[in-house]
Each structure stands twice: as structure tokens, then as C-alpha cells.
CSV table of C-alpha atoms in Angstrom, one decimal:
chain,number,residue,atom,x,y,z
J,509,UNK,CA,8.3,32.6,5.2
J,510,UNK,CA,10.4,32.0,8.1
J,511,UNK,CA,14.0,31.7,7.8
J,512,UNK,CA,13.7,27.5,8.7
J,513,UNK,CA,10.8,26.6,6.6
J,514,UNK,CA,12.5,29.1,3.8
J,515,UNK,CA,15.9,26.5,3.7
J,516,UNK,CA,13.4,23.6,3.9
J,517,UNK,CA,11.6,24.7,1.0
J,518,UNK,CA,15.3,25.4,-0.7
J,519,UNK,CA,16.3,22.0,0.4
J,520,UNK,CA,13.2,20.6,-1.6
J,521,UNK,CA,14.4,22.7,-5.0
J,522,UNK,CA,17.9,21.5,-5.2
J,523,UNK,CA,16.3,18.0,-4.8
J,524,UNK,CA,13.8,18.6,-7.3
J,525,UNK,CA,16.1,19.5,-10.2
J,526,UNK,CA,19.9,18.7,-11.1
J,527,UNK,CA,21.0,22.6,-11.1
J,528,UNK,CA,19.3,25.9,-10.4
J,529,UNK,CA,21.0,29.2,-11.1
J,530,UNK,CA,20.6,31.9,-8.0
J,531,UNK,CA,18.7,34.3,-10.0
J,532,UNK,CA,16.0,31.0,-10.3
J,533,UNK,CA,16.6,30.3,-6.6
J,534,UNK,CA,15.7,33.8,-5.6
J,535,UNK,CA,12.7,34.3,-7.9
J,536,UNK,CA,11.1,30.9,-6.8
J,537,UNK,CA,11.3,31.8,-3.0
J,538,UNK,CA,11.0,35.3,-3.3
J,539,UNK,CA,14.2,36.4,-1.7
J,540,UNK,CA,17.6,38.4,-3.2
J,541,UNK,CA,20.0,36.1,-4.1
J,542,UNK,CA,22.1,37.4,-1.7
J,543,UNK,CA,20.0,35.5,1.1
J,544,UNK,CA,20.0,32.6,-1.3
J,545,UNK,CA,23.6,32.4,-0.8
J,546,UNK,CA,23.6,32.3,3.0
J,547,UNK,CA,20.6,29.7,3.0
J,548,UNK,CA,23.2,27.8,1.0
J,549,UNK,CA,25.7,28.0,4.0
J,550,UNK,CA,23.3,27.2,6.6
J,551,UNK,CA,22.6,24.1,4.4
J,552,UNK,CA,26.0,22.9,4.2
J,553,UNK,CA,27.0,23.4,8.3
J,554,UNK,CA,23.7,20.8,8.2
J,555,UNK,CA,25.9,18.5,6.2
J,556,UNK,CA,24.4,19.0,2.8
J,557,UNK,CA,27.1,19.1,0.0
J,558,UNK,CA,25.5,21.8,-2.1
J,559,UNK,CA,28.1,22.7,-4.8
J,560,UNK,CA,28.2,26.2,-6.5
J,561,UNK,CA,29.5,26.4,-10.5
J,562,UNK,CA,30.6,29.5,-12.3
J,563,UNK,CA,30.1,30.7,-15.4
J,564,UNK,CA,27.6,29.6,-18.4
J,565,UNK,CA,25.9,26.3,-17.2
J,566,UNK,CA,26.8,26.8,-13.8
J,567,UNK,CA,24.8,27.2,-10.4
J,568,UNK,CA,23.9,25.4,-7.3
J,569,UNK,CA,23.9,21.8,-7.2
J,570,UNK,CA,22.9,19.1,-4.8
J,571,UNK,CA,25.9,16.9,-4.3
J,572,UNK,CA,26.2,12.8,-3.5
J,573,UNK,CA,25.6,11.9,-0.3
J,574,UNK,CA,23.6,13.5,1.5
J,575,UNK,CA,22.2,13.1,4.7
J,576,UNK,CA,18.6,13.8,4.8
J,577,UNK,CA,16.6,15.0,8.2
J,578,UNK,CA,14.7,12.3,10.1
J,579,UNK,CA,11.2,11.7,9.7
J,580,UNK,CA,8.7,12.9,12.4
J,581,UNK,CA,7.4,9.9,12.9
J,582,UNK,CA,7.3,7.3,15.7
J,583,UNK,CA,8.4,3.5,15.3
J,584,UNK,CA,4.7,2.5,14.6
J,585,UNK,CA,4.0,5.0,12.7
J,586,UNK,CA,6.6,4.9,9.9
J,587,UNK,CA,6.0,0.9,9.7
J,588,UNK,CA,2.3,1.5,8.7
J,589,UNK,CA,3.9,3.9,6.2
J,590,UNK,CA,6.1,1.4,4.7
J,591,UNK,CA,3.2,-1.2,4.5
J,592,UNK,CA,1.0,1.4,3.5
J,593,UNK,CA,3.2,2.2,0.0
J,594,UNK,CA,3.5,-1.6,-0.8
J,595,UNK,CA,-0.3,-2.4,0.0
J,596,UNK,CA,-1.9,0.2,-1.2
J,597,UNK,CA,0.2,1.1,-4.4
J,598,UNK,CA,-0.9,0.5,-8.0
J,599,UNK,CA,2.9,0.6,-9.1
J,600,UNK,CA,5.6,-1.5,-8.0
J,601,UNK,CA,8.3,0.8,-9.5
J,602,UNK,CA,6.4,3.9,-7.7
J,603,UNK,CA,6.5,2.0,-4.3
J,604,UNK,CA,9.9,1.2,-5.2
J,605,UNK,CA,10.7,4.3,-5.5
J,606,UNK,CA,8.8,6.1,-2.4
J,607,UNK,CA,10.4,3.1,0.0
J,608,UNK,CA,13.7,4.1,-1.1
J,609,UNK,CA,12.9,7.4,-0.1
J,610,UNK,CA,12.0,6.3,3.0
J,611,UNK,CA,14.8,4.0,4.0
J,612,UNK,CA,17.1,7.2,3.2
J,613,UNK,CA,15.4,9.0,6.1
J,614,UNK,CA,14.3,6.5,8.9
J,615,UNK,CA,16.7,5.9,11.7
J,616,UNK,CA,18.6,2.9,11.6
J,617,UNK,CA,17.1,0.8,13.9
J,618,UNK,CA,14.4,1.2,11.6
J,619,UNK,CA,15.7,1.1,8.2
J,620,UNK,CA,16.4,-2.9,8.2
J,621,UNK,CA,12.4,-2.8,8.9
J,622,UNK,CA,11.8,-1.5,6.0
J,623,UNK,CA,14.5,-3.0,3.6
J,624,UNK,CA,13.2,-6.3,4.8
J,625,UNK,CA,9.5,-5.7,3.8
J,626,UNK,CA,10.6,-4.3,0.4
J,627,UNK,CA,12.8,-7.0,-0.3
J,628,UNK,CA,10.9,-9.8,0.6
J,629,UNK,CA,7.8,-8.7,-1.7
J,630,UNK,CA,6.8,-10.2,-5.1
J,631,UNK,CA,4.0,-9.8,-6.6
J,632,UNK,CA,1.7,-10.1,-9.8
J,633,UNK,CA,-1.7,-8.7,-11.3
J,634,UNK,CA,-2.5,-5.7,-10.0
J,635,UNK,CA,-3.3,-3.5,-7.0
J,636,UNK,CA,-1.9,-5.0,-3.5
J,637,UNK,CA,-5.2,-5.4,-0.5
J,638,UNK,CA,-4.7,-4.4,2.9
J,639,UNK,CA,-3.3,-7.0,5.9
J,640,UNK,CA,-2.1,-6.9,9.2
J,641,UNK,CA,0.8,-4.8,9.3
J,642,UNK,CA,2.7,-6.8,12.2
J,643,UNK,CA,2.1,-10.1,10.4
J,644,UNK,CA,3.8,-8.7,7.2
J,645,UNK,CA,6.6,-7.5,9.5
J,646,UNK,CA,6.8,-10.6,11.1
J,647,UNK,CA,7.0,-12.7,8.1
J,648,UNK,CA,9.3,-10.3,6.2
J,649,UNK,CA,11.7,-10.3,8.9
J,650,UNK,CA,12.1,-13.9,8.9
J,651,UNK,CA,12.8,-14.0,4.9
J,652,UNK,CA,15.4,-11.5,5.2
J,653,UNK,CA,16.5,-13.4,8.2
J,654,UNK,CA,16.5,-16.9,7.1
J,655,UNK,CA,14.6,-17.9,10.6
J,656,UNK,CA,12.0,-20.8,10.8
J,657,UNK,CA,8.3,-19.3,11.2
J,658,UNK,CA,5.7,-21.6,13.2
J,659,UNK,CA,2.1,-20.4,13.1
J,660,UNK,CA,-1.9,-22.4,12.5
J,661,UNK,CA,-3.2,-22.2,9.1
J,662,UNK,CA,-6.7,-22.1,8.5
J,663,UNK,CA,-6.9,-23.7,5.3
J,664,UNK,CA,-9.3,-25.3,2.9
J,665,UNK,CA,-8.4,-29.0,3.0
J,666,UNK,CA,-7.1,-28.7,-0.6
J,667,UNK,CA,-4.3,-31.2,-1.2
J,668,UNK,CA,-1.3,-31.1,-3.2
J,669,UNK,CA,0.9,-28.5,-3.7
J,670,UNK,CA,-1.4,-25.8,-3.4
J,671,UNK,CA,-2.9,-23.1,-0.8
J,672,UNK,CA,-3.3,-25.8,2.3
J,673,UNK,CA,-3.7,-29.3,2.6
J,674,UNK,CA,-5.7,-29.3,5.7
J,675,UNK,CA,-7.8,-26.4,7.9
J,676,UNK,CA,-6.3,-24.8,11.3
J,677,UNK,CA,-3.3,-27.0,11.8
J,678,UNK,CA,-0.2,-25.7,13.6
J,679,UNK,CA,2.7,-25.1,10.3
J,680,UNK,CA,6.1,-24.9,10.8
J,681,UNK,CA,7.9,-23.3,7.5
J,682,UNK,CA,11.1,-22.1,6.6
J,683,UNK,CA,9.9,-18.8,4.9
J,684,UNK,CA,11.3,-17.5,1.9
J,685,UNK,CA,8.8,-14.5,0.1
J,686,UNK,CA,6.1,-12.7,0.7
J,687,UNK,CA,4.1,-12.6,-2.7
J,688,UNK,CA,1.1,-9.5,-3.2
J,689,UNK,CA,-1.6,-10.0,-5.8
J,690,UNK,CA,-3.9,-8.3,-7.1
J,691,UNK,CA,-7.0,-9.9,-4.0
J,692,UNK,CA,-4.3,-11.2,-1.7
J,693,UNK,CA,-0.9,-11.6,0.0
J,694,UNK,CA,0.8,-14.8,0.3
J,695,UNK,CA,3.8,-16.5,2.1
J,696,UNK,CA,6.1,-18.7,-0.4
J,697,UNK,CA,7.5,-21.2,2.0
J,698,UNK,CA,9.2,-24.5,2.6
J,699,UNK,CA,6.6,-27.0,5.0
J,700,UNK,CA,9.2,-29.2,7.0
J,701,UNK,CA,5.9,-31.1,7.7
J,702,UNK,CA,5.1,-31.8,4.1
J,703,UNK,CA,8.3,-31.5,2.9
J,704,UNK,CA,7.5,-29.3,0.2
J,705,UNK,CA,6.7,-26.0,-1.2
J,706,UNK,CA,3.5,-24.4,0.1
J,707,UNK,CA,1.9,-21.2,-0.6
J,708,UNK,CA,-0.1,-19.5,2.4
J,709,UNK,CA,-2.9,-17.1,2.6
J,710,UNK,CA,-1.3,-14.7,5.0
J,711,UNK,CA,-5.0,-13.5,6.4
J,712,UNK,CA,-5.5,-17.4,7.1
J,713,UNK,CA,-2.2,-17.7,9.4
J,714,UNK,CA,-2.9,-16.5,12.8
J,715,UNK,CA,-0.1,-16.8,15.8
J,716,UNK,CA,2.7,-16.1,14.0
J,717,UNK,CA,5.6,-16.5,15.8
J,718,UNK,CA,9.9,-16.3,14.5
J,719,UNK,CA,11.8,-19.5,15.8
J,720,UNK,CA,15.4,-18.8,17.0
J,721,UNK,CA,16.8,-21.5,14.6
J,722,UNK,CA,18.0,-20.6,11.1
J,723,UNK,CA,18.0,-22.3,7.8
J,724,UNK,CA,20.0,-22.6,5.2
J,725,UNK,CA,18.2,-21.3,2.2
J,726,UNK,CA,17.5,-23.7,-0.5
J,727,UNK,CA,16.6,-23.3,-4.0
J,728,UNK,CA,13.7,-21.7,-5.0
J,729,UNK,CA,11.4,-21.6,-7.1
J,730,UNK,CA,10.1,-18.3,-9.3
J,731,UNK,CA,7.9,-17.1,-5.9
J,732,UNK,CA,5.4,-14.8,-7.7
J,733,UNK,CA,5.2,-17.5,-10.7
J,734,UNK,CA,4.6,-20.1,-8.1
J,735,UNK,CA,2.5,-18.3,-6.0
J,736,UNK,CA,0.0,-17.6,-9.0
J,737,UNK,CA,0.3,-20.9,-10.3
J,738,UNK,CA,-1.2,-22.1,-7.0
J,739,UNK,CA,-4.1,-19.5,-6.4
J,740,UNK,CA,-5.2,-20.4,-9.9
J,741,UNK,CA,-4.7,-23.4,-11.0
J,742,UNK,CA,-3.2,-25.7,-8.0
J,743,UNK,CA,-6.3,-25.4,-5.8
J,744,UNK,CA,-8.7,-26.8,-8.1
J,745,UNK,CA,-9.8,-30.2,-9.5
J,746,UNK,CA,-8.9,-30.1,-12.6
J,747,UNK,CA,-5.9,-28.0,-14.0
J,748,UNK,CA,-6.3,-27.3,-17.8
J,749,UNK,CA,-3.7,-25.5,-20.4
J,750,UNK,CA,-5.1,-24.5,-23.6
J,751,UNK,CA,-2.9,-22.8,-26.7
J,752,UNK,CA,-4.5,-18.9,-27.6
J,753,UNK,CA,-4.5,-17.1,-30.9
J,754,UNK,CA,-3.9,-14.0,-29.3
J,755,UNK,CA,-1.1,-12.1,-28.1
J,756,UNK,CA,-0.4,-12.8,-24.3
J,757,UNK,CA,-0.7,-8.7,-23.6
J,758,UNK,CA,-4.5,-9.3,-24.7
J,759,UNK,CA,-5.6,-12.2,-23.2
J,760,UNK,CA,-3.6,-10.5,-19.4
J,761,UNK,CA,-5.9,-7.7,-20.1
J,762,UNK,CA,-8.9,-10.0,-20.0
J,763,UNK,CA,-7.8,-13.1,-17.4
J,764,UNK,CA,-7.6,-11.5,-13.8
J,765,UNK,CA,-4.2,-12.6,-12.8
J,766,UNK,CA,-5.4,-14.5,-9.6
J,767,UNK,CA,-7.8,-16.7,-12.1
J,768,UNK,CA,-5.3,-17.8,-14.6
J,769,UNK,CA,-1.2,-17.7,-15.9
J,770,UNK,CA,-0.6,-16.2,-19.1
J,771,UNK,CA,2.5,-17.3,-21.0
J,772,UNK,CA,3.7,-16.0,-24.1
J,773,UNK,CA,4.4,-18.6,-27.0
J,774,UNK,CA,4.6,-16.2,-30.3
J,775,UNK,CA,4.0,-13.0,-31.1
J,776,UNK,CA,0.2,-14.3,-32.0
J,777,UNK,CA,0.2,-16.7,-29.5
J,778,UNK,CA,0.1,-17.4,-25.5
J,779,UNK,CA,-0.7,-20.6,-23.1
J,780,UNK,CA,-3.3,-20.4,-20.4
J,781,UNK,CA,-2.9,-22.4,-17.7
J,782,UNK,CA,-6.0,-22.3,-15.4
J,783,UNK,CA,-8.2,-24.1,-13.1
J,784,UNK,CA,-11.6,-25.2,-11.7
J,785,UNK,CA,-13.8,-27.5,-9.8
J,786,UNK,CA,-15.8,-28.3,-13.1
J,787,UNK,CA,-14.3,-28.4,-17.2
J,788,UNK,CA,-17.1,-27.0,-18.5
J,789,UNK,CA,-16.8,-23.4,-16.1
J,790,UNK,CA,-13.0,-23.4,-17.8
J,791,UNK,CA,-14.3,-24.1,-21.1
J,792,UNK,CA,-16.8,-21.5,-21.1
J,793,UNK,CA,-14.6,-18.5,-19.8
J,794,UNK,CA,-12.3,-19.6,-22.5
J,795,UNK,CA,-15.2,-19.1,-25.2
J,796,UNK,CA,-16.2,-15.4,-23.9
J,797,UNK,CA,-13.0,-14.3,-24.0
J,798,UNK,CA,-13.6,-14.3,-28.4
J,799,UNK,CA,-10.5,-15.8,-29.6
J,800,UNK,CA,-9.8,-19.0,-30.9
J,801,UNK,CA,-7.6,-21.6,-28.6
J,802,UNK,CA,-6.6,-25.1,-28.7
J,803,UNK,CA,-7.0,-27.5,-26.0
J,804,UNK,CA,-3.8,-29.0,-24.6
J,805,UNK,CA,-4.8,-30.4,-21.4
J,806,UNK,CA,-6.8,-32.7,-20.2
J,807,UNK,CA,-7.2,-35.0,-23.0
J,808,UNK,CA,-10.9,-35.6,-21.6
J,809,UNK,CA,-11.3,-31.3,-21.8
J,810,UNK,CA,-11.4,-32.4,-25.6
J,811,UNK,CA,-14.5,-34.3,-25.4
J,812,UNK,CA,-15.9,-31.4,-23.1
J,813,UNK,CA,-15.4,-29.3,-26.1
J,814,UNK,CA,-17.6,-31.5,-28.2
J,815,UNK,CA,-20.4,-31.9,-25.5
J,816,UNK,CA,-20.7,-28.1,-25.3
J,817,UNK,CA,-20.3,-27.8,-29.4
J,818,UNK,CA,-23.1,-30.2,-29.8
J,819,UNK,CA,-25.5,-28.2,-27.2
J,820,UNK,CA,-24.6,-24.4,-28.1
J,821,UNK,CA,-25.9,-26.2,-32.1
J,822,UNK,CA,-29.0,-27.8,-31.0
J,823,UNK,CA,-29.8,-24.6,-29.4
J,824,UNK,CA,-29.0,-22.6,-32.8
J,825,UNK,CA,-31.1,-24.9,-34.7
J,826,UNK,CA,-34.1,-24.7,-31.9
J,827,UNK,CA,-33.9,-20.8,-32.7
């Protein structure tokens, strides 16, 4: 081991654990502890406080504030990287963590890059899908930079406060957070042309393009709760809430979090709010998922209930 990728691989012990005596230095990368001590010194004229106790509990220590080598990689390179940790990781406190990480060592033209993406993310459910890196940046940018965003939406023609009210129409937005879920990414925004709240399928916007005017940031609402609200509910014809005899932990582990919103009302309890083009589809899912529930809205989803009742016990009684 070579005297450079030897200090490297000290660098990477001291950052591993709090303290390590010399005598522990020295056995792990097979040196005295004598050259342990001068690796120490060649890590300090790099500017890394490594502080030195004596006596019982002592031994080398990696101080605050330290400033870590630069990355190897190129501008394009360490943007995929940061996209990369938030799209493709299962955990947002592990993403968390390896952006942080990052930020530490990217240059600083760089570093508000990457702050921006990971603090204009939400997200809920689980794992985050793929997207066009440049169209996150883009977007993420203008959150952190309170800038108007103009792009065309391709959208469904849904109406209302949900995905799109129309299909490939030019949008002009003030944008305010990017939300991941566990299919898609979104864009919580503010439509000056609908004057409201909009959530957009990111992989639907195409031409995205950062004004040079800024907004003042209004108040928003929750963007993740929001966001899911709209993907599962908001788009559909009918929008139903029913009350479950179950904990809300069980019925999360059951409900894909793009298809419905689990709330919590007890400890034995949890609202579902959900939606669909047809009552009878909700009611059904709610059957298979075995626990009993109470119907809360639509009043007519009651008389649904009895329809379906009726059927599943002439079809008992045919048996």
C-alpha cells in the first residue's frame, strides 16, 4: 500500500469511528505506529484536524470541521449522482444521509444543485421511479428559487383540483415542491391560469423553461399530503371515505399509497379516503382487504353496499 492510498484508507478509519488508539491504527493498516503518527501529520498539513489524547481513553480523533477532498467527478456526472440517491433509494433518511455526504464534498458551484434537489423533495409510499434528471433540476431550482416555471402539460382532461384539467396546454406555475411516490414524481404548484393548486406529472411536462420573475411564496398546503390526495382520490369520479376497524399501520401495508390516504382515527381505527371511476371497484377493494369499515361518504356508496350485499347472498344461496 502506497504511502497516498495508505492516508486515504486512514482518512476513511478516523471517519468511521469516534477514536482509535495507534496500536488499533497500526494493526488495521499494517504499519508501526510510528508511521501512523506521521500519516497523522501529513493529514493535518491537508487541513484535517485530527486530535491526539493521552492516557486511558485516549487516541486519535477526527475533529469538527473538516474539509473533505473533492469528488472526481464532472458537473454532469455528480448531478446524476444526486438524482440517482433520491430516485432510486428505498429510504428517505438513507438518501438523506448519502446527499449530505455529498454536498460536504462537491464544489460550490455545485453544492446549491444539490441542496436544492434535496430540499425541494417530498415524498410518500415507497420506492422513488426514474425521471429526467435535467427536468428535476430544473424544477428544483425554481422551488428553492421562488422563480415562475412555464412548460405544456400533457394531461388527462380531468377537472378540478387534481392531476390536469385539460391535455397539452402551455402552464405557467409558480412552483413550490417536488413530491416522489412510490410510481411517480410530481410538481406541487400554484396555476396562475386556474388560480389554484395543481399537482403535475413531471413525465407529462415537456419544455420546461425558469421565468426571470419571482414570486412571493404563498401558503401552502401539506405538498406530499396534497399530492397523494390528488393521484388517489382527486382524479376520479367519485371520491369516497370510509371509517376501518383496523389500525392505520395495517391497512398502509395493504392500500398502495398512490391508490388511497390512510389516516389514523384510534388505536383500532383509520379513515380511507380513495377514489374511482365506478363505487362498486371502491367497494370491492374495501371488502378484500378483510376488515370491517363503515361507509362515510357518498351517502349513495351506502345503497351500493346493499346492491352488492343482496348479490354476494343470492349467489350463497344459488350454491
Amino acid at each position: 500500500m502506497g504511502t497516498t492510498e495508505r492516508v486515504l484508507a486512514l482518512l476513511g478509519l478516523l471517519q468511521q469511528r469516534r477514536v482509535w488508539t495507534g496500536p488499533e491504527l497500526a494493526e488495521r493498516l499494517g504499519v508501526t505506529t510510528r508511521t501512523v503518527r506521521r500519516d497523522v501529520e501529513r493529514l493535518r498539513v491537508l487541513g484535517y484536524p485530527v486530535n491526539a489524547g493521552q492516557g486511558v481513553g485516549g487516541g486519535y480523533q477526527l475533529g469538527a470541521g473538516q474539509a473533505l477532498p473533492p469528488l472526481l467527478f464532472d458537473d454532469e456526472e455528480a448531478i446524476a449522482t444526486a438524482v440517482a440517491l433520491l430516485a432510486g433509494a428505498e429510504s428517505g433518511d438513507a438518501a438523506l444521509r448519502a446527499l449530505t455526504k455529498l454536498d460536504r464534498v462537491l464544489p460550490s458551484r455545485l453544492r446549491h444543485e444539490v441542496r436544492a434537489l434535496a430540499e425541494s423533495v417530498s415524498s410518500f409510499g415507497g420506492g422513488r421511479p426514474a425521471i429526467d434528471s435535467e427536468a428535476l433540476m430544473t424544477l428544483a431550482r425554481a422551488c428553492r428559487d421562488s422563480v415562475l416555471v412555464r412548460f405544456v402539460y400533457a394531461g388527462r382532461g380531468v377537472g378540478g383540483r387534481g392531476v390536469s384539467d385539460d391535455g397539452g396546454t402551455e402552464r405557467e406555475v409558480e412552483p413550490y415542491r417536488l413530491v416522489a411516490s412510490d410510481r411517480r414524481w410530481y410538481l406541487l404548484a400554484f396555476d396562475l391560469g386556474r388560480d389554484d393548486w395543481r399537482t403535475f406529472r413531471v413525465d407529462r411536462m415537456s419544455e420546461i423553461s425558469e421565468k426571470s420573475w419571482r414570486f412571493r411564496p404563498r401558503e401552502a398546503p401539506d405538498a406530499a399530503e396534497f399530492v397523494q390526495e390528488s393521484v388517489s382520490s382527486r382524479v376520479y369520479r367519485y371520491q369516497a371515505r370510509f371509517l376501518v376497524r383496523a389500525r392505520a399501520e395495517t391497512i398502509r401495508a395493504l392500500i398502495p399509497a398512490s391508490a388511497a390516504v390512510v389516516r389514523a382515527r384510534t388505536d383500532t381505527t383509520c379513515e380511507v379516503l380513495s377514489g374511482a371511476a365506478d363505487l362498486d371497484f371502491i367497494l370491492m377493494h374495501m371488502v378484500l382487504l378483510g376488515h370491517d369499515f363503515e361507509v362515510l361518504d357518498p351517502p349513495e356508496l351506502r345503497g351500493r353496499c346493499a346492491v352488492l350485499a343482496d348479490r354476494l347472498r343470492a349467489a350463497a344461496a344459488s350454491a
